[in-house]
Coordinates of C-alpha atoms in Angstrom, one line a residue:
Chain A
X1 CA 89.9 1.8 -43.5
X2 CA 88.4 4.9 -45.2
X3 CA 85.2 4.2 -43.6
X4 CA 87.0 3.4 -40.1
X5 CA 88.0 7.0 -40.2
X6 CA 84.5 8.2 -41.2
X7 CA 83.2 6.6 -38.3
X8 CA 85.6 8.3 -35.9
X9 CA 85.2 11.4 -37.2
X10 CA 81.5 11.4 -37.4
X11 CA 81.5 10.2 -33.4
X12 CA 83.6 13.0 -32.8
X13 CA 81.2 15.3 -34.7
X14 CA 78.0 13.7 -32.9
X15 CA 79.9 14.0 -29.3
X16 CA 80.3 18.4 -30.2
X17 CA 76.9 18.2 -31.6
X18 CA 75.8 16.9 -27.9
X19 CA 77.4 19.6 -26.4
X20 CA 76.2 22.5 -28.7
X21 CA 72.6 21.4 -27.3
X22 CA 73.3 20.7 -23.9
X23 CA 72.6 24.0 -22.1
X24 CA 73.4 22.4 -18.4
X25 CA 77.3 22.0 -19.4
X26 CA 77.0 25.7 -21.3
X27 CA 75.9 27.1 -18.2
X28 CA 78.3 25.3 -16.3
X29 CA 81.0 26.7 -18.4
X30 CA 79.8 29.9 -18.3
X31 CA 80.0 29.6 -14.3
X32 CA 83.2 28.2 -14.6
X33 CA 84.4 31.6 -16.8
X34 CA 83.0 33.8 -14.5
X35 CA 84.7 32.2 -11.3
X36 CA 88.1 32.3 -13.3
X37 CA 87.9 36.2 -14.0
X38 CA 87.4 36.8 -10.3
X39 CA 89.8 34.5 -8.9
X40 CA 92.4 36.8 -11.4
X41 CA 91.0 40.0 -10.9
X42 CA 91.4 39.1 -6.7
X43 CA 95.6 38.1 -7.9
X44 CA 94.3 34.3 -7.4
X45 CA 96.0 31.8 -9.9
X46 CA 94.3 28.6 -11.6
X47 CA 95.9 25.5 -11.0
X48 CA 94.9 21.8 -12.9
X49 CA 95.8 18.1 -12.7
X50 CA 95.2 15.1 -14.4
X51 CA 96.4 12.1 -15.5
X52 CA 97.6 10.8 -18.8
X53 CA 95.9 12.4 -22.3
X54 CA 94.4 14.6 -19.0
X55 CA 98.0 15.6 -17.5
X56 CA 98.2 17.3 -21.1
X57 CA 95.5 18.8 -20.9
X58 CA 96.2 20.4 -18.0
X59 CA 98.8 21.4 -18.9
X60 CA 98.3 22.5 -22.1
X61 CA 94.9 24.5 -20.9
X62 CA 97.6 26.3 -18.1
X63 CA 99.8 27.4 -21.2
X64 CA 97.2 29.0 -22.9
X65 CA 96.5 31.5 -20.0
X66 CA 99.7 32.0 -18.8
X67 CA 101.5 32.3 -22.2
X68 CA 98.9 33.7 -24.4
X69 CA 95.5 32.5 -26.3
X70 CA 94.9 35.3 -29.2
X71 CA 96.3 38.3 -28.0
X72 CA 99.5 40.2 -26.6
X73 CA 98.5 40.5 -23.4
X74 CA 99.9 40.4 -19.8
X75 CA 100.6 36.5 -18.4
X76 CA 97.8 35.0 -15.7
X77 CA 98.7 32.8 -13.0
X78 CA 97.9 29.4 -14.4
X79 CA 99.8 26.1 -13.7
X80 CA 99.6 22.3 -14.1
X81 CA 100.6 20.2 -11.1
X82 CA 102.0 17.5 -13.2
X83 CA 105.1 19.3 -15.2
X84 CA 107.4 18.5 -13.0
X85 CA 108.7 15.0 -13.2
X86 CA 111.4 14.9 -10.9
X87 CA 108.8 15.5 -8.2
X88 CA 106.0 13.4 -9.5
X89 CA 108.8 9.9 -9.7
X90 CA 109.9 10.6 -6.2
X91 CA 106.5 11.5 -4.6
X92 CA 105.0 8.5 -6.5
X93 CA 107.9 6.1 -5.2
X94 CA 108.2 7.4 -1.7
X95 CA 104.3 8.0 -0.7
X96 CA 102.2 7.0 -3.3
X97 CA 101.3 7.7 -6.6
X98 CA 97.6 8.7 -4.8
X99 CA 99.6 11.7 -3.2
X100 CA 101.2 12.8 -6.5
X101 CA 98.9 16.3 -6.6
X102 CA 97.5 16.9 -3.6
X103 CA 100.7 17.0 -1.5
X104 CA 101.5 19.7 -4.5
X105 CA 98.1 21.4 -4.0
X106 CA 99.3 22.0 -0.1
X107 CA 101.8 23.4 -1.5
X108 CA 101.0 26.1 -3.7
X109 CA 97.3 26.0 -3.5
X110 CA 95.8 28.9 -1.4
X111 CA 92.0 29.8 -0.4
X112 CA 90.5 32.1 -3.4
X113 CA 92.5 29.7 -6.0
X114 CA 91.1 27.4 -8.8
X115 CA 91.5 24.0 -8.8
X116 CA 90.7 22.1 -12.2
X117 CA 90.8 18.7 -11.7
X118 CA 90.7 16.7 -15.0
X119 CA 89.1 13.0 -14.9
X120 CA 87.4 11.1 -17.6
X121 CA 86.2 8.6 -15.6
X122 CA 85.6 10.9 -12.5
X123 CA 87.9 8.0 -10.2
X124 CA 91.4 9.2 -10.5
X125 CA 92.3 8.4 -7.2
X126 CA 95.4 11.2 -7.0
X127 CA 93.1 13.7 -9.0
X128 CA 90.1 13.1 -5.9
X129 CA 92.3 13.6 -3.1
X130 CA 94.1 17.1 -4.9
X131 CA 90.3 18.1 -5.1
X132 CA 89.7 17.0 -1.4
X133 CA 92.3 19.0 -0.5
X134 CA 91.8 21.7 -2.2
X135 CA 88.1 22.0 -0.5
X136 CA 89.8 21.7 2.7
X137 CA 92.2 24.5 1.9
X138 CA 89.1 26.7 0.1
X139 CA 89.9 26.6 -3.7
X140 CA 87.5 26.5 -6.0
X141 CA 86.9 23.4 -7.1
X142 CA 86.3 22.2 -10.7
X143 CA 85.8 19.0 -12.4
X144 CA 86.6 17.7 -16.2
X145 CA 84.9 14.2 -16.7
X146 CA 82.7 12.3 -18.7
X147 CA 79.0 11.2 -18.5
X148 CA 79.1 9.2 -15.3
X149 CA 80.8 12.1 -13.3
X150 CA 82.1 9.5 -10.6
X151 CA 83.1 10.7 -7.2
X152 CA 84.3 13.7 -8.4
X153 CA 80.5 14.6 -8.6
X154 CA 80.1 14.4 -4.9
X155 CA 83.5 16.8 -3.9
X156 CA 83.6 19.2 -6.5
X157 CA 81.8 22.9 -7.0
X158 CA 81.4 22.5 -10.4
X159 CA 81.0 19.8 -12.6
X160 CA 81.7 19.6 -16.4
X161 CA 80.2 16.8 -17.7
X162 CA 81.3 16.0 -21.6
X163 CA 78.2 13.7 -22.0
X164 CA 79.9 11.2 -23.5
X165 CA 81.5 7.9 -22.2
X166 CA 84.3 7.5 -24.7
X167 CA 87.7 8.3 -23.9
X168 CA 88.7 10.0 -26.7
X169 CA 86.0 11.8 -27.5
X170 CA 85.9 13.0 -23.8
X171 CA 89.3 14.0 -23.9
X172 CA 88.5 15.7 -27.2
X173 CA 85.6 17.9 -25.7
X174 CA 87.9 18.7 -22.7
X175 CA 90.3 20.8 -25.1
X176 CA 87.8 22.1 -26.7
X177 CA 86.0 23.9 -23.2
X178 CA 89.8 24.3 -22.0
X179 CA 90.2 26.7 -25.5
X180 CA 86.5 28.2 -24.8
X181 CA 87.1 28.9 -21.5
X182 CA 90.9 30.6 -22.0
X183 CA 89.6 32.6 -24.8
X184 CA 86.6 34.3 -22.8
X185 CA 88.6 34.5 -20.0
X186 CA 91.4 36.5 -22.1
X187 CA 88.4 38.9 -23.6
X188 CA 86.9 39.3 -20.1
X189 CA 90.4 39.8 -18.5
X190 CA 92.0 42.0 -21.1
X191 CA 89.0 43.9 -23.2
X192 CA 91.3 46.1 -25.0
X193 CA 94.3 44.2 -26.2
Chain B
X1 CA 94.0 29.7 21.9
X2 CA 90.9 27.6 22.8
X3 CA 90.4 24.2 22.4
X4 CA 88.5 23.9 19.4
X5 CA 89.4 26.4 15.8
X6 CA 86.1 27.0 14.6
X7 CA 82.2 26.5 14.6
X8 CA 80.3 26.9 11.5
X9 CA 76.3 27.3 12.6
X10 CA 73.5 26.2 10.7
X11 CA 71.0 29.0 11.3
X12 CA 67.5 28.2 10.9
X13 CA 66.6 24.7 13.0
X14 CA 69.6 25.4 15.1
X15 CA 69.8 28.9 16.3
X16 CA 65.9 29.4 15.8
X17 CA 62.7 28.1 15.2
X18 CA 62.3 26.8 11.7
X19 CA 58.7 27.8 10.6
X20 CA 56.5 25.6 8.6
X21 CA 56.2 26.5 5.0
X22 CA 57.6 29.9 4.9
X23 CA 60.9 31.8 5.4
X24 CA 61.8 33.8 8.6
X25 CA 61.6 37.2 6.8
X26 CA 61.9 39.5 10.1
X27 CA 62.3 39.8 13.8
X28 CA 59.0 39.5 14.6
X29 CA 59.2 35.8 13.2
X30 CA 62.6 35.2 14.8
X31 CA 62.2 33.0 17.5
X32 CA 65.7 31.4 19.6
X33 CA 65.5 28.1 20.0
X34 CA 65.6 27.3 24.0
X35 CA 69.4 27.7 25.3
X36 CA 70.6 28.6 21.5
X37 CA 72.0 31.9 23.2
X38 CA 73.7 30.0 26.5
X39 CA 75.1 27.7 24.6
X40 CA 76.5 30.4 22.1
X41 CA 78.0 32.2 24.8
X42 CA 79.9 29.1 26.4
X43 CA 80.5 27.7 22.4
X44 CA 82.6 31.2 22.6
X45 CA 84.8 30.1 25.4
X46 CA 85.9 26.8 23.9
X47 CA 85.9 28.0 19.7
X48 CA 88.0 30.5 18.5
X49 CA 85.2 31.7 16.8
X50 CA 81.7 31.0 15.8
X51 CA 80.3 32.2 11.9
X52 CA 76.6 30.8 10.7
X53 CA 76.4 29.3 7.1
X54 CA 72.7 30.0 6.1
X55 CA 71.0 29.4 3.2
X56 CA 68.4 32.2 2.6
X57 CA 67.1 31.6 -0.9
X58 CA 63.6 33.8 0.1
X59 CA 66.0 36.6 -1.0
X60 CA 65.9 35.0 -4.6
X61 CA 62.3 33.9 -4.5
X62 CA 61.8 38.1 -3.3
X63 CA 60.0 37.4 -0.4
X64 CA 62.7 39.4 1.7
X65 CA 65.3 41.6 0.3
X66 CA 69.0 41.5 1.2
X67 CA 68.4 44.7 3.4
X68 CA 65.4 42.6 5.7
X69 CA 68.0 40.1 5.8
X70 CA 70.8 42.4 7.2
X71 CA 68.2 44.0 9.9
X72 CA 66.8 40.9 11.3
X73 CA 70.9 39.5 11.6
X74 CA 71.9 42.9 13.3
X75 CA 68.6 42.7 15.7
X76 CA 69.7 38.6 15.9
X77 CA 73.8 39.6 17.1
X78 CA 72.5 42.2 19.7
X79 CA 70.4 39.7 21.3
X80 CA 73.1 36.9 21.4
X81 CA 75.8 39.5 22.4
X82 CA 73.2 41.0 25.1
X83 CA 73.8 37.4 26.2
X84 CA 77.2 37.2 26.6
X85 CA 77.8 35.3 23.1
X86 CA 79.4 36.7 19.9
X87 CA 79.2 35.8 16.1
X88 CA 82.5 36.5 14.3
X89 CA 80.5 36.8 10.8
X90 CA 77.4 35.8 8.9
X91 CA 77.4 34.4 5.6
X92 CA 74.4 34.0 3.8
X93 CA 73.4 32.2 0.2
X94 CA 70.8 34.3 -1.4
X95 CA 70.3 31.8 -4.2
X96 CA 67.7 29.7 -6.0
X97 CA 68.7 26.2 -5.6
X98 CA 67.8 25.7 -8.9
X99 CA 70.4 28.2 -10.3
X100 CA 73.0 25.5 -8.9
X101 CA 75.3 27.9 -7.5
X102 CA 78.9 27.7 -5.8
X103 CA 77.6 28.7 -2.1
X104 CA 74.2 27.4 -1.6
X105 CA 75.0 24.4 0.8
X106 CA 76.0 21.2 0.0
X107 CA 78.1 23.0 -2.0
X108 CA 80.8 24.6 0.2
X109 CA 81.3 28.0 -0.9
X110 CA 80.3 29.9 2.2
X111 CA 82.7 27.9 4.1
X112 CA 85.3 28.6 1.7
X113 CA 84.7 32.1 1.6
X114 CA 85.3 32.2 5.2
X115 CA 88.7 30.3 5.0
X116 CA 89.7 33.3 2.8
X117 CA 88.3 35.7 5.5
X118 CA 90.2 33.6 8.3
X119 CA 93.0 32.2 7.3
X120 CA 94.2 30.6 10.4
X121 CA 91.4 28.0 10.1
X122 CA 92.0 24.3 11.1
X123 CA 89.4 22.0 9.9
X124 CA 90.5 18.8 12.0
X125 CA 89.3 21.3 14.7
X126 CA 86.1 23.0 13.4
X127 CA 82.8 21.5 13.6
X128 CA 79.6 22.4 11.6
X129 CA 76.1 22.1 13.1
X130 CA 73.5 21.8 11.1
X131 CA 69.6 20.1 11.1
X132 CA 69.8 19.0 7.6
X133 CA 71.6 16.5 5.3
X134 CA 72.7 19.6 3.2
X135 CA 74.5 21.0 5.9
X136 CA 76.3 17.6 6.9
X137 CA 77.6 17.1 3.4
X138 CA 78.7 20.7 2.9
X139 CA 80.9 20.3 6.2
X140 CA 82.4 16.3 5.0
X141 CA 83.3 18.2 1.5
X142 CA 85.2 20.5 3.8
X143 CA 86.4 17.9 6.1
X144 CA 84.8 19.3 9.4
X145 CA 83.3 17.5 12.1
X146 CA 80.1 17.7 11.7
X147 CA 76.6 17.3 13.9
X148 CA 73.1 17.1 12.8
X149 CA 70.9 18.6 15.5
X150 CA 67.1 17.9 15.9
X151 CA 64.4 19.2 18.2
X152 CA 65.5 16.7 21.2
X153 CA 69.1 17.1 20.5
X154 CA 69.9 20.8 20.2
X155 CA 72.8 22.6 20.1
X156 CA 72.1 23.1 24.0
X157 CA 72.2 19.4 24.5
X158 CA 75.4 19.0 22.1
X159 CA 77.1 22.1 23.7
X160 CA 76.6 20.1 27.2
X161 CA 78.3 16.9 25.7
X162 CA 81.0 18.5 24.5
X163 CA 81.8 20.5 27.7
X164 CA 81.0 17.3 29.6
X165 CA 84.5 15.2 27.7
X166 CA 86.5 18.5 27.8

């Protein structure tokens, strides 16, 4: 058992280890903090989606900017597309689950936004059509997934690739960019509070 | 209202002459491709309006500044509107490709930045010409229509085919 845990825990450590040497998905996160601050400074708002462990990421990731990271600070425009279930059951039963996001990108998406669509696999069919859409409407677009990036690769702008093709551990690296990304975007955003 | 929304142009290979191993860096070098500027002109009566999509990564490389690049696109739009045609705008990708950037094409940023300039635009009803497989995937991404020109079928010839079923 004890060396069941080990064994987790030193995967997880090996996955952060890849990414603290992997200067393509540092400089794609770097891109990813300097799209953000513009899109807030232009009164644009960052909007995410995902599915499962990934619907609370987005979610989670949205709370962070538009309640607060570290400091007091004014709220930004962030929101998941998933937190309302009421919509998501009667979208899902009366069109299809597919059109779950992106009939709530048309919606509230607008050209200037950010869409961050979050995928560990890179196939989630509702996830691909929110980014479609978003492209077609002129967001930003923005893909979370794993090693073998999937279709998102083809659709979106930018790319994070966790190099990793374990759930968890993607998931895991997710959160962690998610919190490295709202906390430079707070210091960039808000210098002095 | 016209019949089509918009037309995203492909510079270079479609408006004019591509040169062989070098970047158009001036007038001079600037050379329309035969009945680029009819075609613009009577593109104008059936688009609401016409912007070019261009990557120019000699501006990166320093073979031409920004301010070249502005010059030869001002001495460019008098010619074309000499000729009865107008551009709406011109956006350009100054970029390495290697710095992977958000606007070099395929990546769709140029286009994106001109749905936030024009609000109103319809892709089901926009096409983007281009003579290169970078320019066909930036316009799928984006859901255009999209046609890849060549030296026998120009955007003359495809401006004649689509006048011919309208």
């Amino acid at each position: 058992m004890k060396s069941r845990i080990k064994e987790c825990i030193s995967s997880s450590v090996e996955n952060y280890t890849c990414i603290l040497n992997d200067k393509n998905i540092q400089a794609n996160i770097e891109k990813v903090i300097a799209l953000s601050v513009k899109a807030f400074k232009n009164d644009k708002k960052m909007l995410f989606c995902g599915n499962g462990g990934s619907a609370s990421d987005a979610q989670h990731i949205a709370a962070e900017l538009s309640g607060r990271f570290y400091a007091n600070r004014p709220p930004l425009y962030a929101e998941a597309l998933n937190v309302n279930s009421s919509y998501i059951t009667a979208v899902a039963n009366d069109l299809g689950y597919d059109k779950t996001y992106s009939r709530m990108l048309e919606a509230c998406g607008r050209a200037g936004d950010i869409l961050v669509g979050i995928s560990t696999s890179g196939n989630s069919k509702n996830v691909i059509k929110a980014l479609e859409k978003a492209n077609e409407i002129g967001l930003t677009t923005i893909g979370f997934t794993g090693i073998n990036a999937g279709k998102m690769n083809s659709i979106c702008d930018i790319i994070i690739e966790v190099p990793s093709d374990d759930t968890p551990r993607i998931q895991e690296a997710h959160i962690l960019i998610g919190h490295i990304i709202c906390q430079i975007i707070e210091e960039e955003m808000f210098p002095d509070a | 209202m016209h019949s089509y929304d918009t037309l995203f142009l492909d510079r270079d290979g479609v408006i004019n002459k591509k040169l062989e191993g070098r970047y158009v860096c001036n007038f001079s070098e600037f050379k329309f491709i035969t009945g680029a500027l009819d075609a613009i002109s009577e593109l104008n009566n059936i688009f609401n309006r016409i912007v070019i999509v261009t990557n120019q990564q000699g501006i990166a490389k320093g073979v031409m500044s920004e301010a070249d690049l502005n010059i030869l696109h001002t001495q460019m739009l008098n010619v074309i509107e000499h000729s009865g045609g107008k551009i709406d705008k011109i956006y350009y990708c100054p970029h390495l490709e290697e710095m992977d950037c958000i606007c070099r094409k395929p990546k769709t940023g140029m286009i994106k930045n001109a749905i936030i300039d024009f609000p109103n635009i319809i892709a089901e009803n926009s096409f983007l010409i281009g003579d290169s497989d970078t320019d066909i995937k930036a316009g799928k991404r984006m859901s255009l229509n999209t046609v890849k020109v060549d030296n026998a079928f120009t955007l003359s010839k495809w401006t004649d085919s689509l006048l011919a079923v309208i």
